[in-house]
Tab-separated table of C-alpha atoms in Angstrom:
chain	number	residue	atom	x	y	z
A	1	MET	CA	23.042	-59.497	18.789
A	2	GLU	CA	25.077	-62.337	17.689
A	3	THR	CA	22.005	-64.271	16.930
A	4	TYR	CA	20.674	-61.354	14.887
A	5	VAL	CA	23.457	-60.749	13.150
A	6	VAL	CA	23.945	-64.636	11.919
A	7	TRP	CA	20.200	-64.730	10.763
A	8	LEU	CA	20.750	-61.767	8.350
A	9	GLN	CA	24.064	-63.434	6.994
A	10	ILE	CA	21.546	-66.638	6.481
A	11	PHE	CA	19.193	-64.491	5.139
A	12	PHE	CA	21.466	-62.745	2.815
A	13	LYS	CA	22.718	-65.769	1.785
A	14	GLN	CA	19.008	-67.253	0.795
A	15	GLN	CA	18.625	-64.138	-1.708
A	16	LEU	CA	21.727	-64.458	-3.278
A	17	LYS	CA	20.221	-67.852	-4.797
A	18	LYS	CA	17.349	-67.172	-5.762
A	19	PRO	CA	16.810	-66.389	-9.718
A	20	LEU	CA	14.216	-63.459	-8.772
A	21	TYR	CA	16.251	-61.559	-6.670
A	22	TRP	CA	18.909	-61.333	-9.565
A	23	PHE	CA	16.392	-60.153	-11.849
A	24	GLN	CA	15.340	-57.035	-9.754
A	25	ILE	CA	18.810	-56.018	-9.607
A	26	LEU	CA	18.767	-55.996	-12.985
A	27	LEU	CA	15.666	-54.041	-13.848
A	28	LEU	CA	16.982	-51.570	-10.862
A	29	ILE	CA	20.196	-51.151	-12.997
A	30	ALA	CA	18.232	-51.499	-16.725
A	31	GLY	CA	15.549	-48.797	-14.552
A	32	VAL	CA	18.731	-46.295	-13.874
A	33	CYS	CA	19.818	-46.399	-16.844
A	34	CYS	CA	17.089	-45.578	-19.207
A	35	MET	CA	15.833	-42.518	-16.478
A	36	VAL	CA	20.191	-41.047	-16.985
A	37	SER	CA	19.562	-41.860	-21.118
A	38	ILE	CA	15.949	-39.312	-20.570
A	39	ARG	CA	16.454	-35.812	-21.216
A	40	PHE	CA	14.351	-33.706	-19.512
A	41	PRO	CA	13.726	-29.827	-19.940
A	42	GLY	CA	15.289	-27.398	-17.991
A	43	ALA	CA	15.911	-23.813	-17.938
A	44	ASP	CA	19.643	-24.375	-18.510
A	45	ASN	CA	19.456	-26.137	-21.415
A	46	CYS	CA	20.601	-23.281	-24.488
A	47	LYS	CA	22.144	-25.670	-27.360
A	48	ILE	CA	20.883	-24.973	-30.303
A	49	GLY	CA	21.634	-26.504	-33.291
A	50	TYR	CA	21.570	-25.820	-37.089
A	51	CYS	CA	22.370	-27.573	-40.755
A	52	PHE	CA	22.999	-26.256	-44.222
A	53	ASP	CA	20.246	-27.751	-47.138
A	54	GLN	CA	23.890	-27.995	-49.091
A	55	LYS	CA	26.843	-29.044	-48.591
A	56	SER	CA	30.354	-26.950	-47.653
A	57	VAL	CA	28.801	-23.817	-47.928
A	58	ASP	CA	29.937	-20.629	-45.785
A	59	ASP	CA	28.587	-20.761	-42.578
A	60	TRP	CA	27.249	-16.859	-43.299
A	61	LEU	CA	25.113	-17.908	-39.348
A	62	LEU	CA	28.012	-17.813	-37.131
A	63	ARG	CA	29.950	-15.238	-38.604
A	64	ASP	CA	27.392	-12.617	-37.137
A	65	GLN	CA	29.262	-11.365	-33.979
A	66	SER	CA	25.639	-11.076	-32.793
A	67	VAL	CA	25.200	-15.294	-32.832
A	68	GLN	CA	28.256	-14.863	-31.213
A	69	ASP	CA	27.858	-13.523	-28.262
A	70	ASP	CA	24.483	-14.325	-27.497
A	71	THR	CA	23.539	-16.462	-24.761
A	72	LEU	CA	21.976	-19.290	-27.136
A	73	ARG	CA	24.922	-21.935	-28.269
A	74	PHE	CA	24.744	-22.514	-31.759
A	75	CYS	CA	26.134	-25.699	-32.721
A	76	PHE	CA	26.804	-27.068	-36.567
A	77	TYR	CA	25.626	-30.139	-38.086
A	78	GLU	CA	27.182	-31.641	-40.956
A	79	GLU	CA	24.085	-33.787	-41.776
A	80	GLU	CA	19.775	-33.411	-41.654
A	81	GLU	CA	19.572	-36.743	-39.812
A	82	GLN	CA	21.981	-36.115	-37.147
A	83	LEU	CA	20.139	-32.949	-36.036
A	84	TYR	CA	16.830	-34.316	-36.069
A	85	ALA	CA	18.379	-37.218	-33.747
A	86	ALA	CA	20.104	-34.143	-31.489
A	87	VAL	CA	16.599	-32.419	-30.596
A	88	ARG	CA	14.806	-35.573	-30.006
A	89	SER	CA	16.908	-36.731	-27.681
A	90	GLY	CA	17.131	-33.401	-26.171
A	91	TYR	CA	20.179	-32.647	-26.288
A	92	MET	CA	19.251	-30.124	-28.674
A	93	ASP	CA	17.042	-27.686	-27.635
A	94	CYS	CA	15.778	-26.926	-31.114
A	95	GLY	CA	17.286	-26.711	-34.056
A	96	PHE	CA	17.289	-25.074	-37.352
A	97	VAL	CA	17.950	-26.164	-41.285
A	98	LEU	CA	19.324	-23.183	-42.930
A	99	PRO	CA	19.588	-22.455	-46.809
A	100	ALA	CA	23.421	-22.406	-48.052
A	101	ARG	CA	22.668	-19.009	-49.149
A	102	MET	CA	20.506	-16.435	-47.577
A	103	GLY	CA	18.816	-14.270	-50.252
A	104	GLU	CA	14.617	-13.541	-51.400
A	105	GLY	CA	12.959	-16.928	-51.091
A	106	ALA	CA	14.744	-18.744	-48.929
A	107	SER	CA	13.188	-21.129	-46.678
A	108	ILE	CA	14.431	-22.038	-43.060
A	109	GLU	CA	12.618	-24.921	-41.464
A	110	SER	CA	12.728	-25.378	-37.574
A	111	VAL	CA	13.039	-28.900	-35.893
A	112	VAL	CA	11.308	-28.676	-32.083
A	113	SER	CA	10.413	-31.200	-29.927
A	114	PRO	CA	7.926	-31.174	-26.965
A	115	ILE	CA	10.368	-30.061	-23.987
A	116	SER	CA	11.811	-27.475	-26.616
A	117	THR	CA	11.982	-24.206	-24.833
A	118	LYS	CA	14.238	-21.824	-26.315
A	119	ASN	CA	12.710	-22.102	-29.522
A	120	ALA	CA	11.127	-18.601	-29.883
A	121	LEU	CA	14.195	-16.952	-28.568
A	122	ALA	CA	16.205	-19.068	-31.294
A	123	LYS	CA	14.434	-17.846	-34.120
A	124	LEU	CA	14.234	-14.290	-33.713
A	125	THR	CA	18.190	-15.001	-33.638
A	126	VAL	CA	18.082	-16.423	-36.893
A	127	PHE	CA	15.714	-14.612	-38.123
A	128	GLU	CA	17.916	-11.427	-36.914
A	129	VAL	CA	20.511	-12.690	-38.797
A	130	CYS	CA	18.562	-13.059	-42.267
A	131	TYR	CA	17.126	-9.650	-41.883
A	132	ARG	CA	20.632	-8.083	-41.357
A	133	ILE	CA	22.004	-10.080	-44.755
A	134	LEU	CA	18.378	-9.201	-47.116
A	135	SER	CA	19.139	-5.685	-45.609
A	136	GLU	CA	22.800	-5.987	-46.724
A	137	ASP	CA	22.055	-7.368	-50.582
A	138	ILE	CA	18.995	-5.208	-51.024
A	139	LEU	CA	21.805	-2.177	-50.421
A	140	LEU	CA	24.464	-3.444	-52.313
A	141	ALA	CA	21.910	-3.784	-54.895
A	142	ALA	CA	20.473	0.086	-55.260
A	143	ASP	CA	23.802	0.888	-54.711
A	144	GLN	CA	24.751	-0.622	-58.222
A	145	LYS	CA	22.135	0.975	-59.710
A	146	LEU	CA	22.277	4.067	-58.452
A	147	TYR	CA	25.882	4.346	-59.825
A	148	GLY	CA	26.111	2.190	-62.572
A	149	GLU	CA	28.781	-0.298	-61.597
A	150	ALA	CA	30.060	-1.799	-58.084
A	151	GLY	CA	32.786	0.584	-56.217
A	152	GLN	CA	34.262	-1.568	-53.660
A	153	GLU	CA	35.237	1.271	-51.561
A	154	ARG	CA	31.916	2.713	-51.492
A	155	GLU	CA	29.929	-0.902	-50.733
A	156	GLU	CA	32.454	-1.524	-47.690
A	157	LEU	CA	31.778	2.061	-46.062
A	158	LEU	CA	28.042	1.455	-46.912
A	159	LEU	CA	27.921	-1.594	-44.897
A	160	GLN	CA	30.182	-0.668	-42.196
A	161	LYS	CA	27.474	2.845	-41.824
A	162	ASN	CA	24.496	0.121	-42.147
A	163	ARG	CA	25.989	-2.265	-39.260
A	164	GLU	CA	26.755	1.329	-37.645
A	165	ILE	CA	22.659	1.985	-37.943
A	166	ILE	CA	21.281	-1.323	-36.620
A	167	ALA	CA	23.823	-1.668	-33.849
A	168	SER	CA	22.680	1.707	-32.920
A	169	ASP	CA	19.589	3.351	-30.899
A	170	ARG	CA	19.546	5.823	-34.118
A	171	VAL	CA	16.347	3.875	-35.394
A	172	PHE	CA	14.582	2.094	-32.017
A	173	ASP	CA	15.302	4.746	-28.630
A	174	ILE	CA	14.332	2.056	-25.786
A	175	GLN	CA	14.815	3.237	-22.328
A	176	MET	CA	15.172	0.294	-19.739
A	177	ILE	CA	13.035	1.317	-16.531
A	178	GLU	CA	13.158	-0.996	-13.897
A	179	VAL	CA	9.586	-1.390	-11.706
A	180	PRO	CA	10.620	-2.903	-7.902
A	181	VAL	CA	8.335	-6.056	-7.047
A	182	GLU	CA	7.540	-6.795	-3.607
A	183	THR	CA	8.010	-10.574	-2.668
A	184	LYS	CA	7.312	-11.847	0.078
A	185	VAL	CA	8.732	-15.695	-0.834
A	186	GLN	CA	11.590	-15.662	-3.091
A	187	SER	CA	10.369	-18.129	-6.079
A	188	GLU	CA	13.226	-21.358	-6.475
A	189	ILE	CA	13.096	-24.191	-8.857
A	190	PRO	CA	12.666	-27.457	-7.851
A	191	GLU	CA	15.312	-30.225	-7.843
A	192	GLN	CA	14.648	-32.892	-9.814
A	193	LEU	CA	16.509	-36.115	-9.229
A	194	PRO	CA	14.814	-39.185	-11.336
A	195	VAL	CA	18.240	-40.909	-11.028
A	196	GLN	CA	17.807	-41.346	-6.819
A	197	GLY	CA	14.099	-41.604	-7.319
A	198	ILE	CA	13.969	-44.729	-9.426
A	199	ALA	CA	17.161	-46.414	-7.391
A	200	GLY	CA	14.915	-45.655	-4.365
A	201	MET	CA	11.981	-47.054	-5.757
A	202	PHE	CA	13.071	-50.463	-6.596
A	203	VAL	CA	15.376	-50.543	-3.525
A	204	MET	CA	11.832	-50.024	-1.281
A	205	MET	CA	9.913	-52.283	-3.290
A	206	ILE	CA	12.286	-54.886	-3.081
A	207	MET	CA	12.396	-55.036	0.597
A	208	LEU	CA	8.663	-54.445	0.841
A	209	LEU	CA	8.403	-57.700	-1.857
A	210	ALA	CA	10.605	-59.553	1.004
A	211	ASP	CA	8.632	-59.143	3.617
A	212	GLY	CA	6.094	-61.234	1.663
A	213	ILE	CA	7.857	-64.349	3.191
A	214	ILE	CA	5.412	-63.696	6.108
A	215	PHE	CA	2.633	-65.358	3.718
A	216	ASP	CA	4.845	-68.312	2.301
A	217	PRO	CA	3.659	-71.436	3.900
A	218	LYS	CA	6.839	-72.932	4.055
A	219	SER	CA	7.797	-69.992	6.336
A	220	ARG	CA	4.571	-69.101	8.600
A	221	GLY	CA	4.197	-72.673	10.738
A	222	LEU	CA	8.426	-71.390	11.575
A	223	LEU	CA	7.305	-67.863	12.809
A	224	LYS	CA	3.942	-69.103	14.313
A	225	ALA	CA	6.616	-70.530	17.078
A	226	LEU	CA	8.537	-67.865	17.556
A	227	SER	CA	7.595	-64.839	20.312
A	228	LEU	CA	6.041	-61.648	18.791
A	229	SER	CA	9.047	-59.710	18.993
A	230	ARG	CA	11.687	-62.085	17.611
A	231	ARG	CA	9.277	-62.712	14.868
A	232	ARG	CA	8.551	-59.229	13.496
A	233	ALA	CA	12.814	-59.033	13.963
A	234	VAL	CA	12.775	-62.200	11.298
A	235	CYS	CA	10.755	-60.116	8.583
A	236	MET	CA	12.616	-56.819	9.555
A	237	LEU	CA	16.033	-58.827	9.262
A	238	TYR	CA	14.511	-60.674	5.879
A	239	SER	CA	14.134	-57.717	4.097
A	240	LEU	CA	16.809	-56.088	5.066
A	241	ALA	CA	18.962	-59.069	3.264
A	242	ALA	CA	16.996	-58.192	0.310
A	243	GLY	CA	17.648	-54.422	0.219
A	244	LEU	CA	21.263	-55.040	1.065
A	245	LEU	CA	22.676	-55.751	-2.404
A	246	PRO	CA	19.742	-53.476	-4.376
A	247	ALA	CA	21.317	-50.280	-2.206
A	248	LEU	CA	24.498	-51.021	-2.768
A	249	ALA	CA	24.374	-51.573	-6.295
A	250	SER	CA	22.380	-48.056	-6.446
A	251	LEU	CA	24.831	-45.964	-4.721
A	252	MET	CA	27.641	-47.380	-7.321
A	253	LEU	CA	25.394	-46.374	-10.041
A	254	ILE	CA	24.224	-43.017	-8.987
A	255	GLY	CA	28.347	-42.480	-8.355
A	256	ILE	CA	29.090	-43.533	-12.535
A	257	THR	CA	26.140	-41.858	-13.706
A	258	GLY	CA	27.559	-38.332	-12.021
A	259	ARG	CA	24.242	-37.840	-10.808
A	260	SER	CA	25.787	-38.026	-6.914
A	261	ARG	CA	25.145	-35.776	-4.204
A	262	GLY	CA	27.687	-36.523	-2.538
A	263	ILE	CA	28.674	-39.600	-0.755
A	264	ALA	CA	28.098	-39.022	2.362
A	265	ALA	CA	24.527	-37.385	1.333
A	266	GLU	CA	23.731	-40.807	-0.633
A	267	LEU	CA	25.155	-42.653	2.274
A	268	LEU	CA	22.647	-41.474	5.038
A	269	ALA	CA	19.888	-40.871	2.754
A	270	MET	CA	19.937	-44.448	1.671
A	271	PHE	CA	19.957	-45.208	5.290
A	272	LEU	CA	17.023	-43.228	6.092
A	273	LEU	CA	14.789	-44.775	2.861
A	274	ILE	CA	15.767	-48.383	4.970
A	275	ILE	CA	14.810	-47.416	7.656
A	276	TRP	CA	11.691	-45.304	7.072
A	277	THR	CA	10.155	-48.479	4.900
A	278	GLN	CA	11.364	-50.606	7.731
A	279	LEU	CA	8.880	-48.702	9.808
A	280	TRP	CA	6.182	-48.998	6.551
A	281	SER	CA	6.578	-52.729	6.320
A	282	CYS	CA	5.541	-53.346	10.044
A	283	LEU	CA	2.225	-51.551	9.249
A	284	LEU	CA	1.452	-52.912	5.478
A	285	ILE	CA	2.371	-57.039	6.496
A	286	ARG	CA	-0.510	-56.348	8.910
A	287	ARG	CA	-2.647	-57.831	5.648
A	288	ARG	CA	-3.338	-61.618	6.367
A	289	GLU	CA	-3.939	-62.243	2.477
A	290	VAL	CA	-1.080	-62.013	0.037
A	291	GLU	CA	-3.325	-60.064	-2.732
A	292	GLY	CA	-4.487	-57.534	0.010
A	293	TYR	CA	-0.647	-56.779	1.053
A	294	HIS	CA	0.252	-56.367	-2.678
A	295	VAL	CA	-2.832	-54.160	-3.660
A	296	GLU	CA	-1.289	-52.236	-0.129
A	297	LEU	CA	2.118	-51.921	-2.426
A	298	VAL	CA	0.837	-50.810	-5.617
A	299	LEU	CA	-0.802	-47.993	-4.187
A	300	PHE	CA	1.646	-47.550	-1.227
A	301	LEU	CA	3.815	-46.801	-4.608
A	302	ALA	CA	1.255	-45.294	-6.861
A	303	VAL	CA	1.192	-42.342	-4.026
A	304	GLN	CA	4.666	-41.843	-3.369
A	305	LEU	CA	5.570	-41.474	-7.204
A	306	LEU	CA	2.505	-38.067	-7.152
A	307	VAL	CA	3.958	-36.830	-4.049
A	308	CYS	CA	7.830	-37.576	-4.012
A	309	PRO	CA	9.495	-35.913	-6.835
A	310	VAL	CA	10.468	-38.558	-8.247
A	311	PHE	CA	9.706	-37.073	-11.889
A	312	VAL	CA	8.055	-34.161	-11.281
A	313	ASP	CA	7.929	-31.578	-7.798
A	314	LEU	CA	4.582	-31.010	-7.671
A	315	SER	CA	5.079	-28.765	-4.307
A	316	GLY	CA	5.337	-25.671	-5.886
A	317	TYR	CA	1.399	-25.807	-6.984
A	318	LEU	CA	1.246	-27.338	-3.165
A	319	PRO	CA	3.458	-26.188	-0.898
A	320	ALA	CA	2.233	-28.837	1.975
A	321	LEU	CA	3.629	-31.908	-0.011
A	322	LYS	CA	6.852	-30.467	0.798
A	323	VAL	CA	6.019	-31.386	4.687
A	324	LEU	CA	3.575	-34.136	3.465
A	325	ARG	CA	6.504	-36.214	1.769
A	326	LEU	CA	8.593	-36.646	4.679
A	327	LEU	CA	6.046	-39.051	5.303
A	328	PHE	CA	7.539	-41.652	3.060
A	329	PRO	CA	10.287	-43.375	2.104
A	330	LEU	CA	11.154	-42.217	-0.903
A	331	GLY	CA	10.361	-38.341	0.368
A	332	ILE	CA	12.446	-38.319	2.948
A	333	TYR	CA	15.238	-40.098	0.681
A	334	LEU	CA	14.903	-37.446	-2.247
A	335	ILE	CA	15.419	-34.295	0.503
């Protein structure tokens, strides 16, 4: 046992002296940081941005009580460029560029992105406020035309009655009828773990690439001098030494970015990832040519990206993937 610990220390020090090893860790950090900055469409993003085509105007949108009570969260932006940037980055689901004063012939600009999911609902909310304002303007204009002069008390009473009619069921009486639906399986929203997926992918590939030591002409002669059991032990210890620092860096990055599933869960998942990678390395390393081994690694990674929920979870369409993915290191890591 002491011999294996000494070998592990030696292999770890060898990895630290390799510039390529540090370059791989830098790629890991860059990949995780890029994945954190990417925003994926989700049902929980209810933030809607808006701005006006002129500065320093009355915010007639949020003044409406129906918008304040709505499930959508409307956020004001001073500049159109800020609104476009927020929608483009996915921070805002969608946005609107509103006229300074709502009136006849006013133009509204809707800002959407390919991942917008709340635009239709937000459009109905904004248009509801616009039509309410237009109806009030029409009533006030008709009142002045009828009486020939403006009357503050009369206009306030008229607008109050108009709001009461709109808020009540006098015009449209909608009765909600609930129909029971029998479902055998309750639908679940699959959880995506892109940060853990990218980190686990780098840790796994760094370990598998380190197994390529068996193809190194300098190391091949030394390995042939060892027994079969010790030869396998050396390869496993070498890949383990290569994966220690990336695994530690991944755990720290996941904790810093706030995407952690819990310390115990992350440690256990990383441990299982390393064990599964070691087991698969025993199967993949049987290739005698380094070119064939690298092709196997690319195919191995491509299959995992398709089966495992790194970017998208396809198990909702093919439930068998939930069991099949457990055979792969990334699948067991993203449980």
